[in-house]
PDB file of C-alpha atoms in Angstrom:
ATOM      1  CA  MET A1277      -0.053   0.156   0.133  1.00 72.00           C
ATOM      2  CA  SER A1278       1.265   3.295  -0.883  1.00 82.00           C
ATOM      3  CA  THR A1279       0.888   6.678   1.216  1.00 94.00           C
ATOM      4  CA  ILE A1280      -1.592   9.238   0.728  1.00 96.00           C
ATOM      5  CA  GLU A1281       1.197  11.888  -0.097  1.00 97.00           C
ATOM      6  CA  GLU A1282       2.279   9.532  -2.830  1.00 97.00           C
ATOM      7  CA  ALA A1283      -1.232   9.336  -4.298  1.00 98.00           C
ATOM      8  CA  MET A1284      -1.422  13.234  -3.987  1.00 98.00           C
ATOM      9  CA  ASP A1285       1.613  13.671  -5.825  1.00 98.00           C
ATOM     10  CA  SER A1286       0.558  11.340  -8.525  1.00 98.00           C
ATOM     11  CA  LEU A1287      -2.790  13.076  -8.897  1.00 98.00           C
ATOM     12  CA  ARG A1288      -1.085  16.402  -9.190  1.00 98.00           C
ATOM     13  CA  ALA A1289       1.199  15.304 -11.684  1.00 98.00           C
ATOM     14  CA  GLY A1290      -1.633  14.019 -14.132  1.00 98.00           C
ATOM     15  CA  GLY A1291      -1.074  10.553 -13.290  1.00 98.00           C
ATOM     16  CA  PHE A1292      -3.231   7.648 -11.924  1.00 99.00           C
ATOM     17  CA  VAL A1293      -4.220   6.459  -8.429  1.00 99.00           C
ATOM     18  CA  ALA A1294      -5.633   2.968  -7.564  1.00 98.00           C
ATOM     19  CA  LEU A1295      -8.400   3.562  -4.877  1.00 98.00           C
ATOM     20  CA  GLU A1296      -9.741   0.464  -3.070  1.00 96.00           C
ATOM     21  CA  ASP A1297     -12.939   0.406  -0.896  1.00 90.00           C
ATOM     22  CA  HIS A1298     -13.465  -1.784   2.148  1.00 76.00           C
ATOM     23  CA  PRO A1299     -13.632  -5.610   1.524  1.00 68.00           C
ATOM     24  CA  GLU A1300     -17.065  -5.811   3.177  1.00 67.00           C
ATOM     25  CA  ARG A1301     -18.484  -2.871   0.931  1.00 66.00           C
ATOM     26  CA  GLU A1302     -17.986  -3.313  -2.917  1.00 68.00           C
ATOM     27  CA  ASN A1303     -14.327  -4.696  -2.504  1.00 78.00           C
ATOM     28  CA  GLU A1304     -13.508  -3.148  -5.779  1.00 90.00           C
ATOM     29  CA  ALA A1305     -11.019  -0.596  -6.980  1.00 96.00           C
ATOM     30  CA  ASP A1306     -11.251   2.732  -9.072  1.00 98.00           C
ATOM     31  CA  ILE A1307      -8.455   4.160 -10.979  1.00 99.00           C
ATOM     32  CA  LEU A1308      -8.457   7.976 -10.449  1.00 99.00           C
ATOM     33  CA  LEU A1309      -7.235  10.763 -12.576  1.00 99.00           C
ATOM     34  CA  ALA A1310      -7.454  14.646 -11.725  1.00 99.00           C
ATOM     35  CA  GLY A1311     -10.277  16.097 -14.157  1.00 99.00           C
ATOM     36  CA  GLU A1312      -8.298  19.475 -14.394  1.00 99.00           C
ATOM     37  CA  LEU A1313      -5.189  17.366 -15.911  1.00 99.00           C
ATOM     38  CA  ALA A1314      -6.942  14.918 -17.990  1.00 99.00           C
ATOM     39  CA  THR A1315      -5.633  14.452 -21.574  1.00 99.00           C
ATOM     40  CA  GLY A1316      -6.900  12.475 -24.487  1.00 98.00           C
ATOM     41  CA  ALA A1317      -3.991  10.062 -23.975  1.00 99.00           C
ATOM     42  CA  THR A1318      -4.695   9.425 -20.387  1.00 99.00           C
ATOM     43  CA  VAL A1319      -8.633   9.033 -20.932  1.00 99.00           C
ATOM     44  CA  ASN A1320      -7.792   6.718 -23.617  1.00 99.00           C
ATOM     45  CA  TRP A1321      -5.458   4.797 -21.479  1.00 98.00           C
ATOM     46  CA  MET A1322      -8.162   4.385 -18.830  1.00 98.00           C
ATOM     47  CA  ALA A1323     -10.635   2.994 -21.462  1.00 98.00           C
ATOM     48  CA  ALA A1324      -8.190   0.641 -22.757  1.00 97.00           C
ATOM     49  CA  HIS A1325      -6.503  -0.699 -19.772  1.00 98.00           C
ATOM     50  CA  VAL A1326      -9.010  -0.211 -16.738  1.00 98.00           C
ATOM     51  CA  ARG A1327     -11.914  -1.296 -18.864  1.00 96.00           C
ATOM     52  CA  GLY A1328     -14.930  -0.172 -16.683  1.00 96.00           C
ATOM     53  CA  LEU A1329     -17.233   2.874 -17.180  1.00 96.00           C
ATOM     54  CA  ILE A1330     -15.458   6.162 -16.913  1.00 98.00           C
ATOM     55  CA  THR A1331     -17.463   8.764 -14.630  1.00 98.00           C
ATOM     56  CA  VAL A1332     -16.187  11.745 -12.753  1.00 99.00           C
ATOM     57  CA  ALA A1333     -16.780  12.396  -9.050  1.00 99.00           C
ATOM     58  CA  VAL A1334     -17.723  16.077  -8.583  1.00 99.00           C
ATOM     59  CA  SER A1335     -18.461  18.125  -5.380  1.00 98.00           C
ATOM     60  CA  PRO A1336     -22.172  19.259  -4.987  1.00 98.00           C
ATOM     61  CA  GLU A1337     -21.012  22.938  -5.011  1.00 98.00           C
ATOM     62  CA  ILE A1338     -19.632  22.517  -8.538  1.00 99.00           C
ATOM     63  CA  LEU A1339     -22.771  20.644  -9.723  1.00 98.00           C
ATOM     64  CA  GLU A1340     -25.044  23.416  -8.346  1.00 98.00           C
ATOM     65  CA  ARG A1341     -22.960  26.112  -9.997  1.00 98.00           C
ATOM     66  CA  LEU A1342     -23.152  24.290 -13.329  1.00 99.00           C
ATOM     67  CA  ASP A1343     -26.821  23.426 -13.031  1.00 98.00           C
ATOM     68  CA  ILE A1344     -26.309  19.580 -13.419  1.00 98.00           C
ATOM     69  CA  PRO A1345     -29.187  17.784 -11.638  1.00 97.00           C
ATOM     70  CA  LEU A1346     -29.113  14.510 -10.194  1.00 95.00           C
ATOM     71  CA  LEU A1347     -30.912  11.796 -12.138  1.00 93.00           C
ATOM     72  CA  GLN A1348     -34.323  10.485 -10.618  1.00 83.00           C
ATOM     73  CA  PRO A1349     -33.268   7.220  -8.787  1.00 75.00           C
ATOM     74  CA  ARG A1350     -35.371   4.310  -9.684  1.00 75.00           C
ATOM     75  CA  TYR A1351     -35.041   0.712  -8.309  1.00 66.00           C
ATOM     76  CA  THR A1352     -31.439   1.415  -6.998  1.00 68.00           C
ATOM     77  CA  VAL A1353     -29.813  -0.213  -3.955  1.00 70.00           C
ATOM     78  CA  ALA A1354     -29.082   1.731  -0.988  1.00 67.00           C
ATOM     79  CA  ASN A1355     -25.817   3.819  -0.941  1.00 77.00           C
ATOM     80  CA  ALA A1356     -25.654   3.600  -4.857  1.00 84.00           C
ATOM     81  CA  PRO A1357     -23.575   6.086  -6.790  1.00 90.00           C
ATOM     82  CA  ARG A1358     -25.497   9.342  -7.341  1.00 93.00           C
ATOM     83  CA  PHE A1359     -25.701   9.703 -10.928  1.00 95.00           C
ATOM     84  CA  THR A1360     -26.274  12.983 -12.501  1.00 97.00           C
ATOM     85  CA  GLU A1361     -27.269  14.445 -16.212  1.00 98.00           C
ATOM     86  CA  PRO A1362     -24.435  13.446 -18.561  1.00 98.00           C
ATOM     87  CA  VAL A1363     -22.671  16.292 -20.246  1.00 99.00           C
ATOM     88  CA  ASP A1364     -20.553  17.244 -23.098  1.00 99.00           C
ATOM     89  CA  ALA A1365     -18.433  20.589 -23.430  1.00 99.00           C
ATOM     90  CA  VAL A1366     -20.023  22.535 -26.009  1.00 98.00           C
ATOM     91  CA  GLU A1367     -16.794  24.052 -27.686  1.00 97.00           C
ATOM     92  CA  GLY A1368     -13.891  22.206 -28.900  1.00 97.00           C
ATOM     93  CA  THR A1369     -15.698  18.689 -29.067  1.00 96.00           C
ATOM     94  CA  THR A1370     -17.054  16.789 -32.125  1.00 96.00           C
ATOM     95  CA  THR A1371     -19.481  14.006 -31.082  1.00 96.00           C
ATOM     96  CA  GLY A1372     -18.379  14.113 -27.387  1.00 97.00           C
ATOM     97  CA  ALA A1373     -17.638  10.425 -27.338  1.00 97.00           C
ATOM     98  CA  SER A1374     -13.865  10.414 -28.142  1.00 98.00           C
ATOM     99  CA  ALA A1375     -11.327  10.133 -25.482  1.00 98.00           C
ATOM    100  CA  PHE A1376     -10.114  13.556 -26.564  1.00 98.00           C
ATOM    101  CA  ASP A1377     -13.641  14.997 -26.198  1.00 99.00           C
ATOM    102  CA  ARG A1378     -14.224  13.493 -22.783  1.00 99.00           C
ATOM    103  CA  ALA A1379     -10.968  14.926 -21.533  1.00 99.00           C
ATOM    104  CA  LEU A1380     -11.939  18.314 -22.777  1.00 99.00           C
ATOM    105  CA  THR A1381     -15.211  17.904 -20.925  1.00 99.00           C
ATOM    106  CA  LEU A1382     -13.504  16.770 -17.735  1.00 99.00           C
ATOM    107  CA  ARG A1383     -11.222  19.897 -17.878  1.00 99.00           C
ATOM    108  CA  LYS A1384     -14.232  22.074 -18.355  1.00 99.00           C
ATOM    109  CA  LEU A1385     -16.009  20.594 -15.503  1.00 99.00           C
ATOM    110  CA  ALA A1386     -12.963  21.507 -13.435  1.00 99.00           C
ATOM    111  CA  ASN A1387     -12.537  24.964 -14.637  1.00 99.00           C
ATOM    112  CA  PRO A1388     -13.811  27.428 -11.922  1.00 98.00           C
ATOM    113  CA  ASN A1389     -14.862  29.748 -14.499  1.00 98.00           C
ATOM    114  CA  SER A1390     -17.167  27.507 -16.624  1.00 99.00           C
ATOM    115  CA  VAL A1391     -20.949  28.200 -16.665  1.00 99.00           C
ATOM    116  CA  PRO A1392     -24.064  25.992 -17.327  1.00 99.00           C
ATOM    117  CA  ALA A1393     -24.031  27.174 -20.919  1.00 99.00           C
ATOM    118  CA  ASP A1394     -20.622  25.602 -21.587  1.00 99.00           C
ATOM    119  CA  PHE A1395     -22.144  22.242 -21.543  1.00 99.00           C
ATOM    120  CA  SER A1396     -24.810  20.324 -23.711  1.00 98.00           C
ATOM    121  CA  ARG A1397     -27.010  17.790 -22.224  1.00 97.00           C
ATOM    122  CA  PRO A1398     -27.383  14.643 -22.427  1.00 97.00           C
ATOM    123  CA  GLY A1399     -23.615  14.040 -23.165  1.00 98.00           C
ATOM    124  CA  HIS A1400     -20.782  11.392 -22.957  1.00 98.00           C
ATOM    125  CA  VAL A1401     -19.315  12.248 -19.576  1.00 98.00           C
ATOM    126  CA  PHE A1402     -21.255  11.017 -16.347  1.00 97.00           C
ATOM    127  CA  PRO A1403     -20.759  13.216 -13.304  1.00 99.00           C
ATOM    128  CA  LEU A1404     -21.322  11.410 -10.004  1.00 98.00           C
ATOM    129  CA  ALA A1405     -22.352  13.689  -7.158  1.00 97.00           C
ATOM    130  CA  CYS A1406     -20.269  13.519  -4.042  1.00 97.00           C
ATOM    131  CA  MET A1407     -22.331  13.694  -0.818  1.00 95.00           C
ATOM    132  CA  PRO A1408     -22.342  16.998   0.854  1.00 95.00           C
ATOM    133  CA  GLY A1409     -20.398  15.747   3.943  1.00 93.00           C
ATOM    134  CA  CYS A1410     -18.110  13.693   1.582  1.00 94.00           C
ATOM    135  CA  LEU A1411     -16.657  10.745   3.496  1.00 93.00           C
ATOM    136  CA  ARG A1412     -18.572  11.431   6.793  1.00 91.00           C
ATOM    137  CA  ASP A1413     -21.738  10.723   4.950  1.00 92.00           C
ATOM    138  CA  ARG A1414     -20.596   8.038   2.392  1.00 93.00           C
ATOM    139  CA  GLN A1415     -17.366   6.012   2.237  1.00 92.00           C
ATOM    140  CA  GLY A1416     -17.415   5.267  -1.505  1.00 93.00           C
ATOM    141  CA  HIS A1417     -15.061   5.795  -4.353  1.00 96.00           C
ATOM    142  CA  THR A1418     -16.812   9.101  -5.205  1.00 97.00           C
ATOM    143  CA  GLU A1419     -16.311  10.692  -1.928  1.00 97.00           C
ATOM    144  CA  GLY A1420     -12.793   9.007  -1.538  1.00 97.00           C
ATOM    145  CA  ALA A1421     -11.792  10.641  -4.976  1.00 98.00           C
ATOM    146  CA  VAL A1422     -13.104  14.140  -3.984  1.00 98.00           C
ATOM    147  CA  ALA A1423     -11.453  14.059  -0.759  1.00 97.00           C
ATOM    148  CA  LEU A1424      -8.037  12.958  -2.293  1.00 98.00           C
ATOM    149  CA  ALA A1425      -8.359  15.868  -4.700  1.00 98.00           C
ATOM    150  CA  ARG A1426      -9.001  18.331  -1.861  1.00 97.00           C
ATOM    151  CA  LEU A1427      -6.047  17.190  -0.023  1.00 97.00           C
ATOM    152  CA  ALA A1428      -3.963  17.694  -2.973  1.00 98.00           C
ATOM    153  CA  GLY A1429      -5.193  21.223  -3.546  1.00 98.00           C
ATOM    154  CA  LEU A1430      -6.769  20.159  -6.877  1.00 99.00           C
ATOM    155  CA  GLN A1431     -10.316  20.901  -8.100  1.00 99.00           C
ATOM    156  CA  PRO A1432     -12.941  18.431  -6.590  1.00 99.00           C
ATOM    157  CA  VAL A1433     -13.502  16.855 -10.038  1.00 99.00           C
ATOM    158  CA  VAL A1434     -11.938  13.394 -10.536  1.00 99.00           C
ATOM    159  CA  ALA A1435     -12.176  10.976 -13.314  1.00 99.00           C
ATOM    160  CA  ILE A1436     -12.769   7.512 -11.849  1.00 99.00           C
ATOM    161  CA  CYS A1437     -13.191   4.160 -13.635  1.00 98.00           C
ATOM    162  CA  GLU A1438     -13.820   0.755 -12.219  1.00 97.00           C
ATOM    163  CA  LEU A1439     -10.935  -1.735 -12.653  1.00 98.00           C
ATOM    164  CA  MET A1440     -11.897  -4.846 -14.454  1.00 97.00           C
ATOM    165  CA  ASN A1441      -9.691  -7.984 -15.114  1.00 95.00           C
ATOM    166  CA  GLU A1442      -9.063  -9.635 -18.512  1.00 92.00           C
ATOM    167  CA  GLU A1443     -12.231 -11.745 -18.145  1.00 93.00           C
ATOM    168  CA  GLY A1444     -14.343  -8.771 -17.773  1.00 94.00           C
ATOM    169  CA  GLN A1445     -14.968  -9.231 -14.032  1.00 95.00           C
ATOM    170  CA  MET A1446     -14.348  -6.682 -11.297  1.00 95.00           C
ATOM    171  CA  ALA A1447     -10.613  -6.859 -10.196  1.00 95.00           C
ATOM    172  CA  HIS A1448     -10.045  -7.555  -6.428  1.00 93.00           C
ATOM    173  CA  GLY A1449      -7.271  -8.115  -4.031  1.00 91.00           C
ATOM    174  CA  GLU A1450      -4.072  -9.395  -5.593  1.00 94.00           C
ATOM    175  CA  GLN A1451      -5.292  -8.556  -9.067  1.00 96.00           C
ATOM    176  CA  VAL A1452      -5.601  -4.852  -8.037  1.00 96.00           C
ATOM    177  CA  ARG A1453      -2.138  -4.907  -6.311  1.00 95.00           C
ATOM    178  CA  GLU A1454      -0.682  -6.414  -9.468  1.00 97.00           C
ATOM    179  CA  PHE A1455      -2.125  -3.751 -11.733  1.00 97.00           C
ATOM    180  CA  ALA A1456      -0.981  -0.996  -9.461  1.00 97.00           C
ATOM    181  CA  ARG A1457       2.454  -2.531  -9.292  1.00 97.00           C
ATOM    182  CA  VAL A1458       2.792  -3.256 -13.097  1.00 97.00           C
ATOM    183  CA  HIS A1459       1.769   0.290 -13.994  1.00 98.00           C
ATOM    184  CA  GLY A1460       3.328   2.241 -11.380  1.00 97.00           C
ATOM    185  CA  MET A1461       0.762   3.893  -9.758  1.00 98.00           C
ATOM    186  CA  PRO A1462      -0.005   4.494  -5.924  1.00 98.00           C
ATOM    187  CA  ARG A1463      -2.631   2.250  -4.199  1.00 98.00           C
ATOM    188  CA  ILE A1464      -4.427   3.682  -1.291  1.00 97.00           C
ATOM    189  CA  SER A1465      -7.696   2.792   0.434  1.00 95.00           C
ATOM    190  CA  VAL A1466     -10.980   4.732   1.202  1.00 95.00           C
ATOM    191  CA  GLN A1467     -10.423   3.784   4.806  1.00 94.00           C
ATOM    192  CA  GLU A1468      -7.081   5.739   4.832  1.00 95.00           C
ATOM    193  CA  LEU A1469      -8.783   8.794   3.509  1.00 95.00           C
ATOM    194  CA  VAL A1470     -11.615   8.354   6.133  1.00 94.00           C
ATOM    195  CA  GLU A1471      -8.796   8.338   8.814  1.00 93.00           C
ATOM    196  CA  ARG A1472      -7.032  11.234   7.377  1.00 92.00           C
ATOM    197  CA  THR A1473      -9.823  13.789   6.226  1.00 85.00           C
ATOM    198  CA  CYS A1474     -12.824  12.930   8.404  1.00 81.00           C
ATOM    199  CA  GLY A1475     -12.425  16.119  10.076  1.00 50.00           C
ATOM    200  CA  GLN A1476     -11.613  18.062   6.924  1.00 47.00           C
ATOM    201  CA  ALA A1477     -13.389  16.602   3.880  1.00 41.00           C
TER     202      ALA A1477
END
């Protein structure tokens, strides 16, 4: 396991972080990338190597400022991720689906000068709403990603993608450790962030 400082350094450098949750929760890992530093190359790498759905953890304050509403939940389990209206950046994108278009949308979401009219809806980037109390309210990957970004001094907009193995199943335990080792990325847990940030996040 890496340190939170190593994870912050990687995020600030535009690199990746593997974030694991509790074995008795989802027992899964998400790979994190700072939204403001996303590039077409890094989003494409996530799609090719991490394999899960690329979403973006966003603080409620930013979602409110950009007028991005929660989707009406139906038949969801308790503690499920809070999906919002998917968006694309209006300027600079084509269809919105390419890795380069999605990276631009991520950067636009993280731009403090962005306004609601900068986004078309529905789009190809799926913001997930962090709970208002962050890790005090919910100990999920969404909240962990936002907490880590805040610790790192970055905008609370973080691309997250569930790590899948080569068979298309969710990666667990040793598979996550090996993936992080092979690709040279820090690996931390949500629980570590809870212990570090619960008074701050």
